Tab-separated table of C-alpha atoms in Angstrom:
chain	number	residue	atom	x	y	z
A	1	UNK	CA	96.486	106.492	51.924
A	2	UNK	CA	96.937	110.533	51.659
A	3	UNK	CA	96.154	112.182	55.331
A	4	UNK	CA	94.895	115.994	55.221
A	5	UNK	CA	94.895	118.591	58.541
A	6	UNK	CA	91.291	118.619	59.792
A	7	UNK	CA	90.703	122.428	59.050
A	8	UNK	CA	91.624	121.601	55.354
A	9	UNK	CA	89.554	118.643	54.849
A	10	UNK	CA	86.483	120.291	56.463
A	11	UNK	CA	86.874	124.156	57.148
A	12	UNK	CA	82.984	123.842	58.751
A	13	UNK	CA	84.626	120.839	61.021
A	14	UNK	CA	83.183	122.751	64.263
A	15	UNK	CA	79.557	122.445	63.280
A	16	UNK	CA	80.146	118.704	62.464
A	17	UNK	CA	81.184	118.125	66.054
A	18	UNK	CA	78.182	120.432	67.336
A	19	UNK	CA	80.414	123.104	68.100
A	20	UNK	CA	83.137	121.709	69.919
A	21	UNK	CA	86.713	121.661	68.651
A	22	UNK	CA	89.199	119.090	69.641
A	23	UNK	CA	91.963	121.753	69.088
A	24	UNK	CA	91.458	123.311	72.054
A	25	UNK	CA	91.586	120.349	74.522
A	26	UNK	CA	94.363	119.769	76.893
A	27	UNK	CA	96.317	115.923	76.678
A	28	UNK	CA	96.532	114.331	80.127
A	29	UNK	CA	97.618	110.789	81.234
A	30	UNK	CA	94.806	108.410	83.122
A	31	UNK	CA	96.532	109.866	86.345
A	32	UNK	CA	95.694	113.437	85.439
A	33	UNK	CA	99.436	114.195	84.401
A	34	UNK	CA	99.293	117.144	81.699
A	35	UNK	CA	101.526	116.283	78.747
A	36	UNK	CA	100.804	118.678	76.225
A	37	UNK	CA	97.561	120.331	74.291
A	38	UNK	CA	96.054	119.196	71.057
A	39	UNK	CA	97.370	121.261	68.092
A	40	UNK	CA	95.286	119.796	65.045
A	41	UNK	CA	94.181	116.386	63.688
A	42	UNK	CA	94.857	113.832	60.608
A	43	UNK	CA	92.280	112.850	59.002
A	44	UNK	CA	92.269	110.167	55.612
A	45	UNK	CA	90.253	110.851	52.490
A	46	UNK	CA	87.271	109.740	54.433
A	47	UNK	CA	87.248	111.968	57.071
A	48	UNK	CA	88.000	109.267	59.388
A	49	UNK	CA	90.393	110.461	62.429
A	50	UNK	CA	93.815	108.901	62.403
A	51	UNK	CA	95.935	110.993	64.349
A	52	UNK	CA	96.211	114.040	67.004
A	53	UNK	CA	98.859	116.344	66.703
A	54	UNK	CA	100.174	116.671	70.100
A	55	UNK	CA	102.775	119.842	70.890
A	56	UNK	CA	104.407	118.694	74.070
A	57	UNK	CA	107.406	120.173	76.062
A	58	UNK	CA	110.036	117.612	76.548
A	59	UNK	CA	113.349	118.948	78.753
A	60	UNK	CA	111.941	122.829	78.448
A	61	UNK	CA	112.022	122.053	74.263
A	62	UNK	CA	108.310	122.213	72.309
A	63	UNK	CA	107.855	119.109	70.284
A	64	UNK	CA	104.939	118.369	68.253
A	65	UNK	CA	104.251	114.393	67.783
A	66	UNK	CA	101.507	112.497	66.412
A	67	UNK	CA	99.407	110.240	68.543
A	68	UNK	CA	96.994	107.736	66.838
A	69	UNK	CA	93.358	108.200	67.726
A	70	UNK	CA	92.507	104.886	68.903
A	71	UNK	CA	95.175	105.787	72.068
A	72	UNK	CA	92.917	108.643	72.710
A	73	UNK	CA	89.736	108.957	74.734
A	74	UNK	CA	88.278	112.570	74.006
A	75	UNK	CA	86.135	114.141	76.869
A	76	UNK	CA	84.745	117.189	75.717
A	77	UNK	CA	82.835	118.162	78.843
A	78	UNK	CA	86.036	118.368	80.800
A	79	UNK	CA	88.041	119.713	77.787
A	80	UNK	CA	91.012	117.102	77.879
A	81	UNK	CA	91.937	114.459	75.885
A	82	UNK	CA	93.405	111.750	77.663
A	83	UNK	CA	95.850	108.945	77.038
A	84	UNK	CA	96.787	105.879	78.834
A	85	UNK	CA	100.401	106.004	79.251
A	86	UNK	CA	102.360	108.354	77.153
A	87	UNK	CA	106.231	107.991	78.491
A	88	UNK	CA	109.154	110.719	78.210
A	89	UNK	CA	111.166	108.005	76.314
A	90	UNK	CA	108.496	107.209	74.072
A	91	UNK	CA	108.134	111.473	72.882
A	92	UNK	CA	111.835	111.305	72.489
A	93	UNK	CA	111.744	108.395	69.993
A	94	UNK	CA	108.807	109.689	68.136
A	95	UNK	CA	109.743	111.536	64.726
A	96	UNK	CA	109.240	115.489	65.055
A	97	UNK	CA	105.855	116.042	63.178
A	98	UNK	CA	106.015	119.679	61.014
A	99	UNK	CA	102.801	121.644	59.859
A	100	UNK	CA	104.838	121.655	56.417
A	101	UNK	CA	105.692	117.530	56.403
A	102	UNK	CA	104.585	115.165	54.176
A	103	UNK	CA	103.038	112.340	56.093
A	104	UNK	CA	104.620	109.281	54.231
A	105	UNK	CA	104.453	105.391	54.757
A	106	UNK	CA	107.779	105.158	56.119
A	107	UNK	CA	107.212	108.630	58.582
A	108	UNK	CA	104.036	106.870	60.094
A	109	UNK	CA	106.001	103.584	60.236
A	110	UNK	CA	108.296	105.036	62.557
A	111	UNK	CA	105.214	106.679	64.861
A	112	UNK	CA	103.489	103.487	65.154
A	113	UNK	CA	106.448	101.402	66.150
A	114	UNK	CA	106.873	104.167	69.243
A	115	UNK	CA	103.885	102.946	70.608
A	116	UNK	CA	103.181	99.251	69.698
A	117	UNK	CA	103.798	96.929	72.167
A	118	UNK	CA	106.887	94.994	72.758
A	119	UNK	CA	104.540	91.636	72.035
A	120	UNK	CA	102.775	92.850	69.001
A	121	UNK	CA	102.621	90.539	66.387
A	122	UNK	CA	101.957	93.061	63.581
A	123	UNK	CA	104.371	93.043	60.976
A	124	UNK	CA	104.604	96.186	58.483
A	125	UNK	CA	103.883	95.657	54.741
A	126	UNK	CA	103.801	99.024	53.030
A	127	UNK	CA	101.954	98.038	49.782
A	128	UNK	CA	99.254	96.157	51.647
A	129	UNK	CA	99.066	98.192	55.052
A	130	UNK	CA	95.583	100.235	55.376
A	131	UNK	CA	95.454	101.111	59.111
A	132	UNK	CA	94.946	97.785	60.321
A	133	UNK	CA	95.872	98.090	63.767
A	134	UNK	CA	92.967	98.438	65.936
A	135	UNK	CA	94.692	99.408	69.036
A	136	UNK	CA	96.085	102.409	67.674
A	137	UNK	CA	93.502	103.639	65.072
A	138	UNK	CA	89.850	102.168	66.334
A	139	UNK	CA	87.784	105.152	68.024
A	140	UNK	CA	85.009	104.463	70.501
A	141	UNK	CA	81.888	106.247	69.923
A	142	UNK	CA	81.064	109.300	72.279
A	143	UNK	CA	78.176	107.566	73.617
A	144	UNK	CA	80.739	104.429	74.911
A	145	UNK	CA	82.132	105.785	77.553
A	146	UNK	CA	84.382	103.849	80.246
A	147	UNK	CA	85.657	104.328	83.339
A	148	UNK	CA	87.582	103.082	86.076
A	149	UNK	CA	86.836	101.998	89.625
A	150	UNK	CA	89.474	102.521	91.939
A	151	UNK	CA	90.387	101.046	95.078
A	152	UNK	CA	93.341	101.075	97.871
A	153	UNK	CA	95.126	98.227	99.318
A	154	UNK	CA	97.203	98.171	102.348
A	155	UNK	CA	100.944	97.242	100.819
A	156	UNK	CA	103.152	95.718	103.482
A	157	UNK	CA	106.928	96.152	103.226
A	158	UNK	CA	109.820	96.327	105.199
A	159	UNK	CA	112.925	98.926	105.542
A	160	UNK	CA	115.798	97.876	107.423
A	161	UNK	CA	117.010	100.709	109.846
A	162	UNK	CA	119.837	101.213	112.329
A	163	UNK	CA	118.302	100.483	115.731
A	164	UNK	CA	121.327	101.317	117.735
A	165	UNK	CA	124.755	99.957	118.022
A	166	UNK	CA	126.583	97.738	120.576
A	167	UNK	CA	130.349	98.836	121.554
A	168	UNK	CA	132.303	95.861	123.291
A	169	UNK	CA	136.180	96.983	124.389
A	170	UNK	CA	138.652	96.507	126.996
A	171	UNK	CA	139.914	98.603	130.029
A	172	UNK	CA	142.083	98.567	132.588
A	173	UNK	CA	141.332	98.451	136.119
A	174	UNK	CA	143.906	98.490	139.222
A	175	UNK	CA	143.240	97.436	142.601
A	176	UNK	CA	145.844	96.562	145.573
A	177	UNK	CA	145.975	92.602	145.951
A	178	UNK	CA	147.315	91.194	148.891
A	179	UNK	CA	149.403	87.732	149.409
A	180	UNK	CA	150.558	85.879	152.206
A	181	UNK	CA	154.218	84.353	152.054
A	182	UNK	CA	155.601	82.143	155.370
A	183	UNK	CA	159.326	82.986	155.767
A	184	UNK	CA	162.167	81.424	158.175
A	185	UNK	CA	164.633	83.278	160.158
A	186	UNK	CA	167.158	82.129	161.688
A	187	UNK	CA	168.856	83.261	165.393
A	188	UNK	CA	171.432	82.626	167.547
A	189	UNK	CA	170.734	81.547	171.174
A	190	UNK	CA	173.747	81.693	173.717
A	191	UNK	CA	172.721	79.766	177.195
A	192	UNK	CA	175.212	80.459	179.751
A	193	UNK	CA	174.691	77.579	182.231
A	194	UNK	CA	176.646	76.379	185.345
A	195	UNK	CA	178.621	72.783	184.989
A	196	UNK	CA	177.193	70.034	186.376
A	197	UNK	CA	180.347	69.365	188.393
A	198	UNK	CA	180.927	73.117	188.964
A	199	UNK	CA	183.419	72.472	192.137
A	200	UNK	CA	185.738	69.562	190.077
A	201	UNK	CA	188.981	70.677	190.293
A	202	UNK	CA	190.553	70.477	186.600
A	203	UNK	CA	193.527	68.399	185.855
A	204	UNK	CA	196.342	71.253	184.877
A	205	UNK	CA	197.152	69.652	182.424
A	206	UNK	CA	194.078	69.299	180.699
A	207	UNK	CA	193.423	73.172	181.318
A	208	UNK	CA	193.708	75.203	177.910
A	209	UNK	CA	193.329	78.724	178.650
A	210	UNK	CA	193.872	80.312	175.004
A	211	UNK	CA	192.787	84.252	173.524
A	212	UNK	CA	191.018	84.405	170.367
A	213	UNK	CA	189.353	81.269	170.342
A	214	UNK	CA	185.663	82.173	167.719
A	215	UNK	CA	182.779	79.634	167.301
A	216	UNK	CA	181.540	80.597	163.840
A	217	UNK	CA	177.649	79.675	163.180
A	218	UNK	CA	176.200	80.870	160.048
A	219	UNK	CA	172.708	82.511	160.329
A	220	UNK	CA	169.977	82.712	157.455
A	221	UNK	CA	166.903	83.984	156.900
A	222	UNK	CA	163.877	83.778	153.805
A	223	UNK	CA	163.452	86.494	151.720
A	224	UNK	CA	159.669	87.045	149.850
A	225	UNK	CA	160.148	86.966	146.775
A	226	UNK	CA	156.888	88.712	144.880
A	227	UNK	CA	156.465	88.923	141.207
A	228	UNK	CA	153.272	88.651	138.609
A	229	UNK	CA	152.298	86.567	135.964
A	230	UNK	CA	149.507	87.127	133.301
A	231	UNK	CA	146.868	84.352	132.884
A	232	UNK	CA	143.832	84.261	130.689
A	233	UNK	CA	140.386	85.010	133.278
A	234	UNK	CA	137.887	84.511	130.976
A	235	UNK	CA	136.620	84.464	126.888
A	236	UNK	CA	133.885	87.253	125.669
A	237	UNK	CA	132.210	86.056	122.724
A	238	UNK	CA	130.275	88.519	120.587
A	239	UNK	CA	127.224	87.675	118.489
A	240	UNK	CA	124.223	88.619	116.729
A	241	UNK	CA	120.984	86.742	116.784
A	242	UNK	CA	117.886	87.038	114.947
A	243	UNK	CA	114.829	87.267	116.648
A	244	UNK	CA	111.489	86.966	114.344
A	245	UNK	CA	108.041	88.642	115.127
A	246	UNK	CA	105.151	89.689	113.281
A	247	UNK	CA	104.010	93.354	113.473
A	248	UNK	CA	99.994	93.659	112.742
A	249	UNK	CA	98.624	96.891	111.150
A	250	UNK	CA	95.506	98.112	110.304
A	251	UNK	CA	94.167	101.528	108.457
A	252	UNK	CA	91.344	102.388	106.804
A	253	UNK	CA	91.226	102.248	102.829
A	254	UNK	CA	88.453	103.080	100.338
A	255	UNK	CA	86.860	101.406	97.328
A	256	UNK	CA	84.692	102.996	94.666
A	257	UNK	CA	81.734	101.340	94.251
A	258	UNK	CA	79.377	101.485	90.761
A	259	UNK	CA	76.213	103.040	91.318
A	260	UNK	CA	73.516	102.849	88.581
A	261	UNK	CA	70.349	105.478	88.951
A	262	UNK	CA	67.983	104.737	85.809
A	263	UNK	CA	64.593	106.704	85.041
A	264	UNK	CA	62.100	104.953	82.955
A	265	UNK	CA	61.707	101.201	82.024
A	266	UNK	CA	64.859	100.483	81.073
A	267	UNK	CA	66.624	96.609	81.016
A	268	UNK	CA	70.249	97.211	82.170
A	269	UNK	CA	72.587	94.239	81.941
A	270	UNK	CA	75.643	94.652	84.730
A	271	UNK	CA	78.455	92.142	84.514
A	272	UNK	CA	81.166	92.009	86.735
A	273	UNK	CA	84.326	89.492	87.059
A	274	UNK	CA	84.476	87.367	90.347
A	275	UNK	CA	86.753	89.434	93.429
A	276	UNK	CA	89.121	86.444	92.855
A	277	UNK	CA	90.074	87.878	89.400
A	278	UNK	CA	90.371	91.171	90.322
A	279	UNK	CA	93.471	90.729	92.605
């Protein structure tokens, strides 16, 4: 199926869209990050949008790519086109588009494969393919608008940080110790006493007057012997234990609620999923 540039297919395309020009819109992600601008659009032979030509800038290099129209949401009031996620990896994988390029089936399949979900069951058949992927090519009508309601939630997490450290070491202290050792010393006592029979006459034959007679008595004494020995005084064991605690935190969070204002006699049906299904 041949594809045409928008202006080549319909030179007065602006009048068809009430003066709006898709080629002046910037491209943003749903989170509000600008990723490029719309350079052109490609339509099929029936005038249906198939691709937006996006001028992106990746690593300071300009590159034109094709964005399937079903992945975009056009907001003319904001002068923006929104895309639900467009990663740098996708831009890098996408083939570059040039104005002189003929978009053939092989080129389109390279484009589509970069956007397809990994869980997609679609199989490409060149002979039968006719834009049968609604996720890529179905464009919602302008009056069908979707917007998201956001809410904030408190997310609890834990970080392990160093609170301090304990250093356990040894040092040597000195002190003066005293010990008592009982010792003995021998001494000589010389007593001079009067004989019992002081006036008795000694037989001359028994008297022995000699010079140099000596009595020898050995005298001993104890001397203290002091030495030092090392003993284990006590053991110190160092270990860590984990104390469990629960920290309570609170904060102010916001949630968007839907306000519906109507005028006139209208029937408005509102459906909402259960809260437990939203979590």
